[in-house]
Amino acid sequence: MTRSDKERMLAGEPTLSGDPELLEIAARACFAFNQAHPDDETRMDHLRPIFGEMGENVWIEAPLYVDFGELTKIGDKVFINTNCTILDGGGVTIGDQVLIAPNVQIMAAGHPIKASDRMVYPFENEPERMNFVNLAGPIKIGNGCWIGAGAIILPNVTIGDRAVIGAGAVVTKDVPADSLAVGNPARVVRQI
């Protein structure tokens, strides 16, 4: 039996960007939430069907950009500030009591480093559009973490419980629990 691009994506294997199932999921992800009026007391209700799991007492500020949504799990008492981008192709897990500052990018998706591995292909029926190879890897953010403004978290990263990621940090490898990581690439500067 042939596996779908979604199944291959979840396994961390290469997929093509033009897969119709994946494009359909991405197209519907956050439109209703981002279009809701700020005074609309029901705007958070738009997110429950988007995410794979969403805990209690979650608050997210618009705009929010999510690739698929169903591959993201959010715990209880989470606050995500404005302009967060979640590319969740590899799966994203956000623990309980997590604070995510403005302009954070959680990137559980990317492309192969070697040019020949990410070759661009024209779509069969639309030669003016281009297709490319995607890769994905999971991101896990532990309980009680604080992700500073403008931080970027890359695929295949686990951030341990209660860790703090400094503003503007680019997280390329695991960060242990109870530690402060800053810089590009992020490195642990002390235990907290």
Tab-separated table of C-alpha atoms in Angstrom:
chain	number	residue	atom	x	y	z
A	1	MET	CA	0.000	0.000	0.000
A	2	THR	CA	1.311	3.470	-0.894
A	3	ARG	CA	1.507	5.964	1.956
A	4	SER	CA	0.159	9.490	1.531
A	5	ASP	CA	2.381	12.569	1.686
A	6	LYS	CA	0.775	13.346	5.051
A	7	GLU	CA	1.818	9.915	6.400
A	8	ARG	CA	5.352	10.400	5.040
A	9	MET	CA	5.479	13.915	6.528
A	10	LEU	CA	4.554	12.595	9.976
A	11	ALA	CA	7.307	9.983	9.651
A	12	GLY	CA	9.863	12.741	8.937
A	13	GLU	CA	10.294	11.650	5.330
A	14	PRO	CA	10.391	13.976	2.300
A	15	THR	CA	7.086	15.101	0.809
A	16	LEU	CA	6.108	17.298	-2.135
A	17	SER	CA	4.733	20.761	-1.434
A	18	GLY	CA	1.913	20.354	-3.951
A	19	ASP	CA	0.136	17.411	-2.321
A	20	PRO	CA	-3.616	18.239	-2.592
A	21	GLU	CA	-4.490	16.843	0.861
A	22	LEU	CA	-1.818	18.946	2.556
A	23	LEU	CA	-2.715	22.083	0.583
A	24	GLU	CA	-6.385	21.739	1.560
A	25	ILE	CA	-5.507	21.513	5.254
A	26	ALA	CA	-3.210	24.545	5.033
A	27	ALA	CA	-5.771	26.645	3.162
A	28	ARG	CA	-8.407	26.488	5.903
A	29	ALA	CA	-6.199	26.589	9.008
A	30	CYS	CA	-6.607	30.005	10.661
A	31	PHE	CA	-8.747	32.153	8.362
A	32	ALA	CA	-11.821	32.420	10.626
A	33	PHE	CA	-9.754	33.160	13.749
A	34	ASN	CA	-7.663	35.878	12.112
A	35	GLN	CA	-10.761	37.492	10.562
A	36	ALA	CA	-12.745	37.597	13.834
A	37	HIS	CA	-13.296	41.001	15.403
A	38	PRO	CA	-11.149	41.602	18.529
A	39	ASP	CA	-14.339	42.138	20.585
A	40	ASP	CA	-15.783	38.797	19.434
A	41	GLU	CA	-15.942	36.740	22.626
A	42	THR	CA	-16.230	33.541	20.570
A	43	ARG	CA	-13.105	34.040	18.426
A	44	MET	CA	-11.123	31.428	20.401
A	45	ASP	CA	-13.849	28.920	19.470
A	46	HIS	CA	-12.562	29.069	15.879
A	47	LEU	CA	-9.305	27.446	17.035
A	48	ARG	CA	-10.662	24.307	18.718
A	49	PRO	CA	-11.381	22.519	15.414
A	50	ILE	CA	-8.045	23.677	13.952
A	51	PHE	CA	-5.663	22.135	16.495
A	52	GLY	CA	-5.100	18.438	17.114
A	53	GLU	CA	-5.490	19.158	20.834
A	54	MET	CA	-6.116	22.386	22.708
A	55	GLY	CA	-6.239	22.473	26.491
A	56	GLU	CA	-8.244	24.657	28.843
A	57	ASN	CA	-7.571	28.349	29.469
A	58	VAL	CA	-5.605	28.869	26.259
A	59	TRP	CA	-5.419	32.414	24.894
A	60	ILE	CA	-3.970	33.277	21.504
A	61	GLU	CA	-3.649	36.755	20.029
A	62	ALA	CA	-4.280	37.254	16.310
A	63	PRO	CA	-2.798	37.037	13.836
A	64	LEU	CA	-1.774	33.404	14.065
A	65	TYR	CA	-0.330	31.458	11.144
A	66	VAL	CA	-0.439	27.659	11.197
A	67	ASP	CA	0.392	25.249	8.385
A	68	PHE	CA	-1.919	22.378	9.319
A	69	GLY	CA	-3.062	22.861	12.916
A	70	GLU	CA	-4.145	19.271	13.416
A	71	LEU	CA	-0.476	18.379	13.946
A	72	THR	CA	-0.211	20.830	16.880
A	73	LYS	CA	-1.070	19.924	20.475
A	74	ILE	CA	-1.427	22.740	23.007
A	75	GLY	CA	-1.639	22.129	26.757
A	76	ASP	CA	-3.539	23.997	29.479
A	77	LYS	CA	-3.007	27.645	30.499
A	78	VAL	CA	-0.986	28.608	27.413
A	79	PHE	CA	-0.622	32.179	26.155
A	80	ILE	CA	0.536	32.766	22.576
A	81	ASN	CA	1.090	36.415	21.708
A	82	THR	CA	0.573	38.132	18.376
A	83	ASN	CA	2.065	37.119	15.027
A	84	CYS	CA	3.100	33.577	15.939
A	85	THR	CA	3.879	31.220	13.049
A	86	ILE	CA	3.636	27.459	13.527
A	87	LEU	CA	4.757	25.239	10.654
A	88	ASP	CA	3.659	21.972	12.205
A	89	GLY	CA	4.470	19.469	9.459
A	90	GLY	CA	6.616	17.415	11.832
A	91	GLY	CA	4.238	17.840	14.748
A	92	VAL	CA	4.384	20.474	17.486
A	93	THR	CA	3.665	19.822	21.159
A	94	ILE	CA	3.334	22.788	23.522
A	95	GLY	CA	3.095	21.849	27.196
A	96	ASP	CA	1.069	23.396	30.021
A	97	GLN	CA	1.623	26.946	31.322
A	98	VAL	CA	3.754	28.040	28.366
A	99	LEU	CA	4.236	31.703	27.449
A	100	ILE	CA	5.068	32.492	23.827
A	101	ALA	CA	6.004	36.109	23.076
A	102	PRO	CA	5.237	38.062	19.870
A	103	ASN	CA	6.755	37.071	16.512
A	104	VAL	CA	7.864	33.585	17.568
A	105	GLN	CA	8.374	31.064	14.755
A	106	ILE	CA	7.948	27.367	15.541
A	107	MET	CA	9.274	25.667	12.408
A	108	ALA	CA	8.744	21.887	12.443
A	109	ALA	CA	9.202	21.927	8.665
A	110	GLY	CA	11.938	22.827	6.209
A	111	HIS	CA	13.701	21.678	3.072
A	112	PRO	CA	16.753	19.504	2.329
A	113	ILE	CA	20.111	21.301	2.518
A	114	LYS	CA	21.474	19.782	-0.693
A	115	ALA	CA	20.066	21.607	-3.745
A	116	SER	CA	19.569	18.442	-5.779
A	117	ASP	CA	17.471	16.983	-2.920
A	118	ARG	CA	15.077	19.942	-2.870
A	119	MET	CA	14.774	20.220	-6.648
A	120	VAL	CA	11.903	22.265	-7.955
A	121	TYR	CA	9.400	20.482	-10.170
A	122	PRO	CA	6.558	22.012	-12.194
A	123	PHE	CA	3.072	20.829	-11.262
A	124	GLU	CA	1.701	18.408	-13.855
A	125	ASN	CA	-1.368	20.513	-14.702
A	126	GLU	CA	0.011	23.954	-13.812
A	127	PRO	CA	3.479	24.448	-15.356
A	128	GLU	CA	3.635	28.070	-14.147
A	129	ARG	CA	3.602	26.886	-10.483
A	130	MET	CA	6.609	25.213	-8.919
A	131	ASN	CA	6.794	22.255	-6.553
A	132	PHE	CA	9.553	21.436	-4.061
A	133	VAL	CA	10.572	18.835	-1.488
A	134	ASN	CA	9.631	19.377	2.171
A	135	LEU	CA	11.174	17.762	5.256
A	136	ALA	CA	9.693	17.799	8.735
A	137	GLY	CA	10.737	16.958	12.282
A	138	PRO	CA	8.952	17.284	15.641
A	139	ILE	CA	9.210	20.142	18.108
A	140	LYS	CA	8.370	19.684	21.789
A	141	ILE	CA	8.093	22.591	24.220
A	142	GLY	CA	7.887	21.447	27.839
A	143	ASN	CA	5.672	22.650	30.672
A	144	GLY	CA	6.281	26.092	32.154
A	145	CYS	CA	8.510	27.379	29.346
A	146	TRP	CA	8.825	30.990	28.218
A	147	ILE	CA	9.754	31.581	24.581
A	148	GLY	CA	11.044	35.146	24.097
A	149	ALA	CA	10.038	37.574	21.351
A	150	GLY	CA	11.244	36.746	17.864
A	151	ALA	CA	12.701	33.360	18.803
A	152	ILE	CA	12.888	30.711	16.076
A	153	ILE	CA	12.637	27.024	16.971
A	154	LEU	CA	13.773	24.595	14.262
A	155	PRO	CA	12.761	20.949	13.592
A	156	ASN	CA	13.845	18.043	15.803
A	157	VAL	CA	14.155	20.161	18.950
A	158	THR	CA	12.928	19.478	22.472
A	159	ILE	CA	12.842	22.310	24.998
A	160	GLY	CA	12.776	20.964	28.539
A	161	ASP	CA	10.332	21.958	31.276
A	162	ARG	CA	10.627	25.498	32.677
A	163	ALA	CA	13.343	26.498	30.185
A	164	VAL	CA	13.552	30.077	28.918
A	165	ILE	CA	14.483	30.912	25.333
A	166	GLY	CA	15.834	34.448	25.001
A	167	ALA	CA	14.444	36.988	22.558
A	168	GLY	CA	15.747	36.475	19.031
A	169	ALA	CA	17.317	33.088	19.804
A	170	VAL	CA	17.518	30.471	17.036
A	171	VAL	CA	17.062	27.071	18.659
A	172	THR	CA	18.763	24.365	16.581
A	173	LYS	CA	19.253	21.673	19.247
A	174	ASP	CA	17.654	20.451	22.462
A	175	VAL	CA	17.546	22.753	25.487
A	176	PRO	CA	17.591	21.067	28.934
A	177	ALA	CA	14.957	21.728	31.577
A	178	ASP	CA	15.474	24.682	33.923
A	179	SER	CA	17.951	26.473	31.682
A	180	LEU	CA	18.273	29.786	29.834
A	181	ALA	CA	19.287	29.577	26.158
A	182	VAL	CA	20.135	32.665	24.086
A	183	GLY	CA	21.814	33.616	20.821
A	184	ASN	CA	22.128	32.365	17.259
A	185	PRO	CA	22.511	29.483	17.386
A	186	ALA	CA	20.999	29.320	20.852
A	187	ARG	CA	23.231	28.000	23.586
A	188	VAL	CA	22.585	27.432	27.270
A	189	VAL	CA	24.148	30.230	29.312
A	190	ARG	CA	22.984	29.161	32.763
A	191	GLN	CA	20.653	27.021	34.822
A	192	ILE	CA	17.635	28.763	36.342
